[in-house]
Amino acid sequence: MTYDHKAIEAKWQQRWETDKVFYVGEDSEKPKFYNLCMYPYPSGALHQGHVRNYTFGDLLTRYKTMRGYNVLTPMGWDSFGLPAENAAIETGVHPRENTEAQIATMTRQIKQLGAMYDWDRELAAHHPDYYRWDQWIFLQLFDQGLAYKKEAPVNWCPKDQTVLANEQVVDGACERCGTVVEKKNLAQWFFRITDYAERLLDDLEQLDEWPERVRTMQRNWIGRSEGARFRIEVDGLGETFDVFTTRPDTIFGMTFCVLAPEHPLVERLIAGTEAEEEARAYIRDAGRASEIERMAEGEKTGIFTGRYAINPVDGEKVPIYIADYVLMGYGTGAIMGVPGQDQRDWDFATRYDLPIVRTVQPSDGWEGQAYLGDGPTINSGFLDGLDQAAAKEAIIAWLKERGIGEGTIQYRLRDWLISRQRYWGSPIPIVSCPRCGLVPVPEDELPVLLPDIQDYAPKGQSPLAGVEEWVVTTCPACGGEAMRETDTMDTFVDSSWYFFRFTDPGNDRAPFDPARAAYWMPVDQYIGGVEHAVLHLLYARFITKVLADMGLSPVQEPFARLFTQGMITLGGAKMSKSKGNVVDPLELFETHGADALRLYHLFMGPPTDDAAWDTNGVEGTSRFLDRLHRLVVDSEVVDGEDSPELISEANRAIRKVTEDIERFAFNTAIPQLMTLTNHLALAARDGVSRATFDQVVGIILKLLAPMAPHLAHELWERTGNASMLALEPWPVWDESLIVESTVTMVVQVNGKVRDRVNVSPDISPAEAEAIALGLEKVQGWIDGAQVRNVIARPPDLINFVVG
RNA sequence: GCCGGAGUGGCGAAAUUGGUAUACGCGAUGGACUCAAAAUCCAUUGCCCGCAAGGGCGUGCGGGUUCGAGUCCCGCCUCCGGCACCA
């Protein structure tokens, strides 16, 4: 018989809510613990990824509560964004209606899982009392020059009809819809995250409780390169351009220069030269191609400008090319071509018959390609004979002395493009005035409300542009007629500070009270998917640093400890609606119950790893819960002796489960409870004292309380406890009870296991040797031969080396 | 190409510090209960040889260190993830 999980679950969900067990303030004597799962996009229905996420999070909430912490566990909604807007285009239903219906559904389902939150702190990004503070933060960045509008070549998704941040372009395609993105020159809003590149990189070092892979991904994304920047003169034109290189030591090997097609100097270079017309055609073509098309070419193409550059070290004149393998967005958009030491330059030089000069003596096997290794510098005047490091130092000093260059650090990170030509987002609080330029909306006029509209269809500009009565406004500076900014903010702006808002969600005078943030921040444990490794997690770190610089955030880093969960797969692919391989958690609530489902998610494998779904596994955890229920409620306990062995095992289970939860090894904590339960069932059948039985049951229920809370609470009550299990102290093991009376010692001969023998745990090496030598099998293997060595590690193992 | 992670039974996996490889669960096979089925309970379940006692082999591959290696070292292979014309 299976127990009535639906009745039990409903009963306890209600009790926890009425008793407000997980609602907290800052007035506690207890240490604080801020436990946060990445707030969800309200997609309409819980999927297994949510279940996994909230199961881990809720386990921790409940465990830390029992351990005596004041646990903040809030929940909210990342409720602006494209899917609601795309649905609105199809159905004509306002995104707000759609979004709020989905929030209601998901709230109900989260409660059905038994995951507990302080719902008094619930927030949603699309509420004016939330996005008002998005706008406020935007204005702070604007004041500090950290938010700016600029025309630049940006990524444009032709399907979603909006620009995208660099971070949202995956393999040259829109991360949302997979459409190949185009490059467009558009005036867009950026956050100057590059100003924080160094700090964002350096502070990764202190995040030692983050997964290494996330830190590595951020390191790569920020992309620090050390090198030099120096000025190069164009022969006979009175113009110069700067280049960046990581290999200034190879400067004598420069046999050409290359500018990106978008480089501002290009126009001056080609004007009036023989190459002008051809060059213009090349630039036009390069502009048209998307970045992946450019790369797909394989061959590096370029065109001679007809101009020459003067190498500052030796006065050599080298041709200047335009080529699209040089990117305007990185470094200075111009390079020195050193084919001897750079494979890309080698390829280009080979194609256009440019000379190749080695400045580092290649070792064998480098014929026909650039040599990237170290070695004595050659063909390089005063640098000859120096190794790479020394040559770099020398040339940088030389450039600096003459005032034409210096050592510098270059980052790959670009500024964060935050404007979107879409409706369902927070309006950017800026007014464009023909007399005053870009004027911030005064803080006391916030929020700039998102007006209701009828037509959401994308038209290449924000649908808001069509709302004339909203767009036309007065300039806050001069009072004249002006136009509102019609773009909305990237939803990643909303999510880059929501964890601060949870500390003070009702505040209507500020985004949050710094004192309350000081109590709760940083987030002690952050749990979510690894897909946010560079997007959300980088942006949130950036905004936190900005808020810290303003004196609002007490911390430089928002998330002390990060946990990224693995994906759920089925049939070798990520479980997803579009692939049609989903197993709906709601059905499992019906058939097996929330506890069994939670337990399966905890049990199926290491929480960080991807895990292959198997509904039979839920069957398994469900069976375990049934067995426990039967044992506690229905079984006859045959009266017998106290069992020190069972008590000992129960204490070992406390230690194991506690240690496993601390190290996020939930999958190994559960077998411990299964084994203990099985042994208790055997004891109940064969005879055990009521005292032992009750004590072990109590321990099992407490250990199970964070994992399968409904059944644990029900059985706690059924065994005569009036207290709320969730608020009981976590059990403590007694080390003295864990010691076993006998242990199995392995006896090896030449490293192979030949026998086992039960011995006392405090046996001496000499006793161990005597006992082992007395074993018949061991004698058989030694068989008169000389024992050359005895490795005794009592009481676990003894090894005789014979031969 | 660079960076990160992983490879253990039929399957999900365990072995936390170099010391009993395969805990726990799933699946499978046999049995008990039942008219039957479900549920439950009991037993078996890495591979090979053997009637058995027992023995040999075994953690992606090849070497090494060690009394002893899934674990450490060297060299590979495969898979997954990230970055990538970033000068």
mmCIF file with all atom_site columns, N, CA, C and O in Angstrom, chain A residues 74-114:
data_model
loop_
_atom_site.group_PDB
_atom_site.id
_atom_site.type_symbol
_atom_site.label_atom_id
_atom_site.label_alt_id
_atom_site.label_comp_id
_atom_site.label_asym_id
_atom_site.label_entity_id
_atom_site.label_seq_id
_atom_site.pdbx_PDB_ins_code
_atom_site.Cartn_x
_atom_site.Cartn_y
_atom_site.Cartn_z
_atom_site.occupancy
_atom_site.B_iso_or_equiv
_atom_site.pdbx_formal_charge
_atom_site.auth_seq_id
_atom_site.auth_comp_id
_atom_site.auth_asym_id
_atom_site.auth_atom_id
_atom_site.pdbx_PDB_model_num
ATOM 1   N N  . PRO A 1 74  ? 13.993 34.072 -0.587  1.00 0.00 ? 74  PRO A N  1
ATOM 2   C CA . PRO A 1 74  ? 12.973 34.799 -1.338  1.00 0.00 ? 74  PRO A CA 1
ATOM 3   C C  . PRO A 1 74  ? 12.721 34.216 -2.732  1.00 0.00 ? 74  PRO A C  1
ATOM 4   O O  . PRO A 1 74  ? 13.501 33.413 -3.222  1.00 0.00 ? 74  PRO A O  1
ATOM 5   N N  . MET A 1 75  ? 11.631 34.630 -3.309  1.00 0.00 ? 75  MET A N  1
ATOM 6   C CA . MET A 1 75  ? 11.283 34.179 -4.668  1.00 0.00 ? 75  MET A CA 1
ATOM 7   C C  . MET A 1 75  ? 10.680 35.352 -5.439  1.00 0.00 ? 75  MET A C  1
ATOM 8   O O  . MET A 1 75  ? 9.957  36.169 -4.863  1.00 0.00 ? 75  MET A O  1
ATOM 9   N N  . GLY A 1 76  ? 11.020 35.431 -6.703  1.00 0.00 ? 76  GLY A N  1
ATOM 10  C CA . GLY A 1 76  ? 10.476 36.497 -7.535  1.00 0.00 ? 76  GLY A CA 1
ATOM 11  C C  . GLY A 1 76  ? 10.486 36.098 -9.002  1.00 0.00 ? 76  GLY A C  1
ATOM 12  O O  . GLY A 1 76  ? 10.720 34.936 -9.322  1.00 0.00 ? 76  GLY A O  1
ATOM 13  N N  . TRP A 1 77  ? 10.228 37.063 -9.859  1.00 0.00 ? 77  TRP A N  1
ATOM 14  C CA . TRP A 1 77  ? 9.977  36.740 -11.267 1.00 0.00 ? 77  TRP A CA 1
ATOM 15  C C  . TRP A 1 77  ? 10.756 37.650 -12.210 1.00 0.00 ? 77  TRP A C  1
ATOM 16  O O  . TRP A 1 77  ? 10.675 38.875 -12.118 1.00 0.00 ? 77  TRP A O  1
ATOM 17  N N  . ASP A 1 78  ? 11.452 37.020 -13.115 1.00 0.00 ? 78  ASP A N  1
ATOM 18  C CA . ASP A 1 78  ? 12.195 37.719 -14.159 1.00 0.00 ? 78  ASP A CA 1
ATOM 19  C C  . ASP A 1 78  ? 11.212 37.954 -15.305 1.00 0.00 ? 78  ASP A C  1
ATOM 20  O O  . ASP A 1 78  ? 11.301 37.342 -16.359 1.00 0.00 ? 78  ASP A O  1
ATOM 21  N N  . SER A 1 79  ? 10.255 38.831 -15.063 1.00 0.00 ? 79  SER A N  1
ATOM 22  C CA . SER A 1 79  ? 9.008  38.770 -15.834 1.00 0.00 ? 79  SER A CA 1
ATOM 23  C C  . SER A 1 79  ? 8.928  39.678 -17.058 1.00 0.00 ? 79  SER A C  1
ATOM 24  O O  . SER A 1 79  ? 7.916  39.685 -17.742 1.00 0.00 ? 79  SER A O  1
ATOM 25  N N  . PHE A 1 80  ? 9.985  40.442 -17.319 1.00 0.00 ? 80  PHE A N  1
ATOM 26  C CA . PHE A 1 80  ? 10.037 41.121 -18.613 1.00 0.00 ? 80  PHE A CA 1
ATOM 27  C C  . PHE A 1 80  ? 10.729 40.193 -19.606 1.00 0.00 ? 80  PHE A C  1
ATOM 28  O O  . PHE A 1 80  ? 11.512 39.333 -19.212 1.00 0.00 ? 80  PHE A O  1
ATOM 29  N N  . GLY A 1 81  ? 10.487 40.408 -20.900 1.00 0.00 ? 81  GLY A N  1
ATOM 30  C CA . GLY A 1 81  ? 11.255 39.638 -21.865 1.00 0.00 ? 81  GLY A CA 1
ATOM 31  C C  . GLY A 1 81  ? 10.459 39.223 -23.079 1.00 0.00 ? 81  GLY A C  1
ATOM 32  O O  . GLY A 1 81  ? 9.233  39.368 -23.132 1.00 0.00 ? 81  GLY A O  1
ATOM 33  N N  . LEU A 1 82  ? 11.182 38.661 -24.026 1.00 0.00 ? 82  LEU A N  1
ATOM 34  C CA . LEU A 1 82  ? 10.626 38.391 -25.342 1.00 0.00 ? 82  LEU A CA 1
ATOM 35  C C  . LEU A 1 82  ? 9.498  37.364 -25.432 1.00 0.00 ? 82  LEU A C  1
ATOM 36  O O  . LEU A 1 82  ? 8.545  37.588 -26.176 1.00 0.00 ? 82  LEU A O  1
ATOM 37  N N  . PRO A 1 83  ? 9.587  36.221 -24.733 1.00 0.00 ? 83  PRO A N  1
ATOM 38  C CA . PRO A 1 83  ? 8.544  35.221 -24.969 1.00 0.00 ? 83  PRO A CA 1
ATOM 39  C C  . PRO A 1 83  ? 7.128  35.761 -24.732 1.00 0.00 ? 83  PRO A C  1
ATOM 40  O O  . PRO A 1 83  ? 6.230  35.490 -25.543 1.00 0.00 ? 83  PRO A O  1
ATOM 41  N N  . ALA A 1 84  ? 6.933  36.536 -23.680 1.00 0.00 ? 84  ALA A N  1
ATOM 42  C CA . ALA A 1 84  ? 5.595  37.087 -23.420 1.00 0.00 ? 84  ALA A CA 1
ATOM 43  C C  . ALA A 1 84  ? 5.186  38.027 -24.546 1.00 0.00 ? 84  ALA A C  1
ATOM 44  O O  . ALA A 1 84  ? 4.019  38.073 -24.952 1.00 0.00 ? 84  ALA A O  1
ATOM 45  N N  . GLU A 1 85  ? 6.163  38.761 -25.044 1.00 0.00 ? 85  GLU A N  1
ATOM 46  C CA . GLU A 1 85  ? 5.864  39.713 -26.107 1.00 0.00 ? 85  GLU A CA 1
ATOM 47  C C  . GLU A 1 85  ? 5.557  38.993 -27.424 1.00 0.00 ? 85  GLU A C  1
ATOM 48  O O  . GLU A 1 85  ? 4.623  39.351 -28.143 1.00 0.00 ? 85  GLU A O  1
ATOM 49  N N  . ASN A 1 86  ? 6.311  37.947 -27.720 1.00 0.00 ? 86  ASN A N  1
ATOM 50  C CA . ASN A 1 86  ? 6.046  37.171 -28.931 1.00 0.00 ? 86  ASN A CA 1
ATOM 51  C C  . ASN A 1 86  ? 4.676  36.498 -28.847 1.00 0.00 ? 86  ASN A C  1
ATOM 52  O O  . ASN A 1 86  ? 3.949  36.425 -29.840 1.00 0.00 ? 86  ASN A O  1
ATOM 53  N N  . ALA A 1 87  ? 4.335  36.022 -27.657 1.00 0.00 ? 87  ALA A N  1
ATOM 54  C CA . ALA A 1 87  ? 2.999  35.431 -27.474 1.00 0.00 ? 87  ALA A CA 1
ATOM 55  C C  . ALA A 1 87  ? 1.934  36.489 -27.718 1.00 0.00 ? 87  ALA A C  1
ATOM 56  O O  . ALA A 1 87  ? 0.902  36.217 -28.322 1.00 0.00 ? 87  ALA A O  1
ATOM 57  N N  . ALA A 1 88  ? 2.196  37.716 -27.266 1.00 0.00 ? 88  ALA A N  1
ATOM 58  C CA . ALA A 1 88  ? 1.224  38.801 -27.439 1.00 0.00 ? 88  ALA A CA 1
ATOM 59  C C  . ALA A 1 88  ? 1.030  39.115 -28.919 1.00 0.00 ? 88  ALA A C  1
ATOM 60  O O  . ALA A 1 88  ? -0.085 39.412 -29.356 1.00 0.00 ? 88  ALA A O  1
ATOM 61  N N  . ILE A 1 89  ? 2.106  39.030 -29.699 1.00 0.00 ? 89  ILE A N  1
ATOM 62  C CA . ILE A 1 89  ? 1.992  39.301 -31.130 1.00 0.00 ? 89  ILE A CA 1
ATOM 63  C C  . ILE A 1 89  ? 1.070  38.269 -31.776 1.00 0.00 ? 89  ILE A C  1
ATOM 64  O O  . ILE A 1 89  ? 0.245  38.586 -32.632 1.00 0.00 ? 89  ILE A O  1
ATOM 65  N N  . GLU A 1 90  ? 1.161  37.030 -31.312 1.00 0.00 ? 90  GLU A N  1
ATOM 66  C CA . GLU A 1 90  ? 0.331  35.976 -31.893 1.00 0.00 ? 90  GLU A CA 1
ATOM 67  C C  . GLU A 1 90  ? -1.111 36.044 -31.422 1.00 0.00 ? 90  GLU A C  1
ATOM 68  O O  . GLU A 1 90  ? -2.032 35.838 -32.206 1.00 0.00 ? 90  GLU A O  1
ATOM 69  N N  . THR A 1 91  ? -1.307 36.296 -30.137 1.00 0.00 ? 91  THR A N  1
ATOM 70  C CA . THR A 1 91  ? -2.657 36.178 -29.577 1.00 0.00 ? 91  THR A CA 1
ATOM 71  C C  . THR A 1 91  ? -3.345 37.516 -29.357 1.00 0.00 ? 91  THR A C  1
ATOM 72  O O  . THR A 1 91  ? -4.558 37.552 -29.170 1.00 0.00 ? 91  THR A O  1
ATOM 73  N N  . GLY A 1 92  ? -2.568 38.606 -29.344 1.00 0.00 ? 92  GLY A N  1
ATOM 74  C CA . GLY A 1 92  ? -3.169 39.902 -29.082 1.00 0.00 ? 92  GLY A CA 1
ATOM 75  C C  . GLY A 1 92  ? -3.431 40.158 -27.608 1.00 0.00 ? 92  GLY A C  1
ATOM 76  O O  . GLY A 1 92  ? -3.856 41.228 -27.217 1.00 0.00 ? 92  GLY A O  1
ATOM 77  N N  . VAL A 1 93  ? -3.149 39.154 -26.765 1.00 0.00 ? 93  VAL A N  1
ATOM 78  C CA . VAL A 1 93  ? -3.324 39.335 -25.311 1.00 0.00 ? 93  VAL A CA 1
ATOM 79  C C  . VAL A 1 93  ? -2.129 40.127 -24.779 1.00 0.00 ? 93  VAL A C  1
ATOM 80  O O  . VAL A 1 93  ? -0.994 39.863 -25.128 1.00 0.00 ? 93  VAL A O  1
ATOM 81  N N  . HIS A 1 94  ? -2.422 41.103 -23.939 1.00 0.00 ? 94  HIS A N  1
ATOM 82  C CA . HIS A 1 94  ? -1.355 41.935 -23.398 1.00 0.00 ? 94  HIS A CA 1
ATOM 83  C C  . HIS A 1 94  ? -0.333 41.085 -22.640 1.00 0.00 ? 94  HIS A C  1
ATOM 84  O O  . HIS A 1 94  ? -0.721 40.189 -21.875 1.00 0.00 ? 94  HIS A O  1
ATOM 85  N N  . PRO A 1 95  ? 0.958  41.347 -22.832 1.00 0.00 ? 95  PRO A N  1
ATOM 86  C CA . PRO A 1 95  ? 1.976  40.552 -22.132 1.00 0.00 ? 95  PRO A CA 1
ATOM 87  C C  . PRO A 1 95  ? 1.781  40.563 -20.612 1.00 0.00 ? 95  PRO A C  1
ATOM 88  O O  . PRO A 1 95  ? 2.140  39.583 -19.947 1.00 0.00 ? 95  PRO A O  1
ATOM 89  N N  . ARG A 1 96  ? 1.232  41.626 -20.085 1.00 0.00 ? 96  ARG A N  1
ATOM 90  C CA . ARG A 1 96  ? 1.047  41.677 -18.634 1.00 0.00 ? 96  ARG A CA 1
ATOM 91  C C  . ARG A 1 96  ? 0.076  40.599 -18.177 1.00 0.00 ? 96  ARG A C  1
ATOM 92  O O  . ARG A 1 96  ? 0.328  39.878 -17.217 1.00 0.00 ? 96  ARG A O  1
ATOM 93  N N  . GLU A 1 97  ? -1.035 40.468 -18.919 1.00 0.00 ? 97  GLU A N  1
ATOM 94  C CA . GLU A 1 97  ? -2.048 39.470 -18.559 1.00 0.00 ? 97  GLU A CA 1
ATOM 95  C C  . GLU A 1 97  ? -1.471 38.069 -18.601 1.00 0.00 ? 97  GLU A C  1
ATOM 96  O O  . GLU A 1 97  ? -1.606 37.292 -17.662 1.00 0.00 ? 97  GLU A O  1
ATOM 97  N N  . ASN A 1 98  ? -0.820 37.811 -19.718 1.00 0.00 ? 98  ASN A N  1
ATOM 98  C CA . ASN A 1 98  ? -0.201 36.532 -19.946 1.00 0.00 ? 98  ASN A CA 1
ATOM 99  C C  . ASN A 1 98  ? 0.814  36.213 -18.837 1.00 0.00 ? 98  ASN A C  1
ATOM 100 O O  . ASN A 1 98  ? 0.799  35.147 -18.220 1.00 0.00 ? 98  ASN A O  1
ATOM 101 N N  . THR A 1 99  ? 1.688  37.186 -18.573 1.00 0.00 ? 99  THR A N  1
ATOM 102 C CA . THR A 1 99  ? 2.747  37.003 -17.591 1.00 0.00 ? 99  THR A CA 1
ATOM 103 C C  . THR A 1 99  ? 2.168  36.756 -16.206 1.00 0.00 ? 99  THR A C  1
ATOM 104 O O  . THR A 1 99  ? 2.620  35.860 -15.482 1.00 0.00 ? 99  THR A O  1
ATOM 105 N N  . GLU A 1 100 ? 1.156  37.523 -15.852 1.00 0.00 ? 100 GLU A N  1
ATOM 106 C CA . GLU A 1 100 ? 0.627  37.377 -14.500 1.00 0.00 ? 100 GLU A CA 1
ATOM 107 C C  . GLU A 1 100 ? -0.124 36.067 -14.320 1.00 0.00 ? 100 GLU A C  1
ATOM 108 O O  . GLU A 1 100 ? -0.072 35.453 -13.245 1.00 0.00 ? 100 GLU A O  1
ATOM 109 N N  . ALA A 1 101 ? -0.764 35.608 -15.382 1.00 0.00 ? 101 ALA A N  1
ATOM 110 C CA . ALA A 1 101 ? -1.421 34.298 -15.300 1.00 0.00 ? 101 ALA A CA 1
ATOM 111 C C  . ALA A 1 101 ? -0.364 33.219 -15.090 1.00 0.00 ? 101 ALA A C  1
ATOM 112 O O  . ALA A 1 101 ? -0.556 32.278 -14.299 1.00 0.00 ? 101 ALA A O  1
ATOM 113 N N  . GLN A 1 102 ? 0.751  33.355 -15.776 1.00 0.00 ? 102 GLN A N  1
ATOM 114 C CA . GLN A 1 102 ? 1.797  32.332 -15.671 1.00 0.00 ? 102 GLN A CA 1
ATOM 115 C C  . GLN A 1 102 ? 2.468  32.380 -14.305 1.00 0.00 ? 102 GLN A C  1
ATOM 116 O O  . GLN A 1 102 ? 2.863  31.352 -13.766 1.00 0.00 ? 102 GLN A O  1
ATOM 117 N N  . ILE A 1 103 ? 2.590  33.584 -13.750 1.00 0.00 ? 103 ILE A N  1
ATOM 118 C CA . ILE A 1 103 ? 3.156  33.685 -12.406 1.00 0.00 ? 103 ILE A CA 1
ATOM 119 C C  . ILE A 1 103 ? 2.251  32.969 -11.408 1.00 0.00 ? 103 ILE A C  1
ATOM 120 O O  . ILE A 1 103 ? 2.724  32.230 -10.541 1.00 0.00 ? 103 ILE A O  1
ATOM 121 N N  . ALA A 1 104 ? 0.947  33.149 -11.579 1.00 0.00 ? 104 ALA A N  1
ATOM 122 C CA . ALA A 1 104 ? 0.003  32.495 -10.663 1.00 0.00 ? 104 ALA A CA 1
ATOM 123 C C  . ALA A 1 104 ? 0.144  30.975 -10.754 1.00 0.00 ? 104 ALA A C  1
ATOM 124 O O  . ALA A 1 104 ? 0.191  30.271 -9.742  1.00 0.00 ? 104 ALA A O  1
ATOM 125 N N  . THR A 1 105 ? 0.217  30.473 -11.983 1.00 0.00 ? 105 THR A N  1
ATOM 126 C CA . THR A 1 105 ? 0.356  29.032 -12.170 1.00 0.00 ? 105 THR A CA 1
ATOM 127 C C  . THR A 1 105 ? 1.642  28.507 -11.533 1.00 0.00 ? 105 THR A C  1
ATOM 128 O O  . THR A 1 105 ? 1.644  27.519 -10.810 1.00 0.00 ? 105 THR A O  1
ATOM 129 N N  . MET A 1 106 ? 2.743  29.195 -11.814 1.00 0.00 ? 106 MET A N  1
ATOM 130 C CA . MET A 1 106 ? 4.025  28.694 -11.317 1.00 0.00 ? 106 MET A CA 1
ATOM 131 C C  . MET A 1 106 ? 4.122  28.796 -9.794  1.00 0.00 ? 106 MET A C  1
ATOM 132 O O  . MET A 1 106 ? 4.730  27.952 -9.163  1.00 0.00 ? 106 MET A O  1
ATOM 133 N N  . THR A 1 107 ? 3.506  29.832 -9.249  1.00 0.00 ? 107 THR A N  1
ATOM 134 C CA . THR A 1 107 ? 3.500  29.957 -7.790  1.00 0.00 ? 107 THR A CA 1
ATOM 135 C C  . THR A 1 107 ? 2.812  28.749 -7.166  1.00 0.00 ? 107 THR A C  1
ATOM 136 O O  . THR A 1 107 ? 3.319  28.140 -6.225  1.00 0.00 ? 107 THR A O  1
ATOM 137 N N  . ARG A 1 108 ? 1.684  28.375 -7.750  1.00 0.00 ? 108 ARG A N  1
ATOM 138 C CA . ARG A 1 108 ? 0.943  27.228 -7.242  1.00 0.00 ? 108 ARG A CA 1
ATOM 139 C C  . ARG A 1 108 ? 1.804  25.963 -7.322  1.00 0.00 ? 108 ARG A C  1
ATOM 140 O O  . ARG A 1 108 ? 1.869  25.173 -6.388  1.00 0.00 ? 108 ARG A O  1
ATOM 141 N N  . GLN A 1 109 ? 2.509  25.804 -8.433  1.00 0.00 ? 109 GLN A N  1
ATOM 142 C CA . GLN A 1 109 ? 3.295  24.580 -8.630  1.00 0.00 ? 109 GLN A CA 1
ATOM 143 C C  . GLN A 1 109 ? 4.508  24.533 -7.706  1.00 0.00 ? 109 GLN A C  1
ATOM 144 O O  . GLN A 1 109 ? 4.888  23.476 -7.208  1.00 0.00 ? 109 GLN A O  1
ATOM 145 N N  . ILE A 1 110 ? 5.110  25.695 -7.484  1.00 0.00 ? 110 ILE A N  1
ATOM 146 C CA . ILE A 1 110 ? 6.248  25.749 -6.565  1.00 0.00 ? 110 ILE A CA 1
ATOM 147 C C  . ILE A 1 110 ? 5.793  25.365 -5.165  1.00 0.00 ? 110 ILE A C  1
ATOM 148 O O  . ILE A 1 110 ? 6.466  24.634 -4.449  1.00 0.00 ? 110 ILE A O  1
ATOM 149 N N  . LYS A 1 111 ? 4.608  25.815 -4.806  1.00 0.00 ? 111 LYS A N  1
ATOM 150 C CA . LYS A 1 111 ? 4.074  25.464 -3.483  1.00 0.00 ? 111 LYS A CA 1
ATOM 151 C C  . LYS A 1 111 ? 3.766  23.976 -3.404  1.00 0.00 ? 111 LYS A C  1
ATOM 152 O O  . LYS A 1 111 ? 3.951  23.353 -2.361  1.00 0.00 ? 111 LYS A O  1
ATOM 153 N N  . GLN A 1 112 ? 3.331  23.420 -4.534  1.00 0.00 ? 112 GLN A N  1
ATOM 154 C CA . GLN A 1 112 ? 3.051  21.977 -4.567  1.00 0.00 ? 112 GLN A CA 1
ATOM 155 C C  . GLN A 1 112 ? 4.304  21.147 -4.354  1.00 0.00 ? 112 GLN A C  1
ATOM 156 O O  . GLN A 1 112 ? 4.249  20.018 -3.909  1.00 0.00 ? 112 GLN A O  1
ATOM 157 N N  . LEU A 1 113 ? 5.433  21.717 -4.732  1.00 0.00 ? 113 LEU A N  1
ATOM 158 C CA . LEU A 1 113 ? 6.698  21.003 -4.542  1.00 0.00 ? 113 LEU A CA 1
ATOM 159 C C  . LEU A 1 113 ? 7.100  21.014 -3.069  1.00 0.00 ? 113 LEU A C  1
ATOM 160 O O  . LEU A 1 113 ? 7.946  20.233 -2.647  1.00 0.00 ? 113 LEU A O  1
ATOM 161 N N  . GLY A 1 114 ? 6.493  21.896 -2.304  1.00 0.00 ? 114 GLY A N  1
ATOM 162 C CA . GLY A 1 114 ? 6.857  22.006 -0.899  1.00 0.00 ? 114 GLY A CA 1
ATOM 163 C C  . GLY A 1 114 ? 8.105  22.841 -0.692  1.00 0.00 ? 114 GLY A C  1
ATOM 164 O O  . GLY A 1 114 ? 8.722  22.787 0.365   1.00 0.00 ? 114 GLY A O  1
#
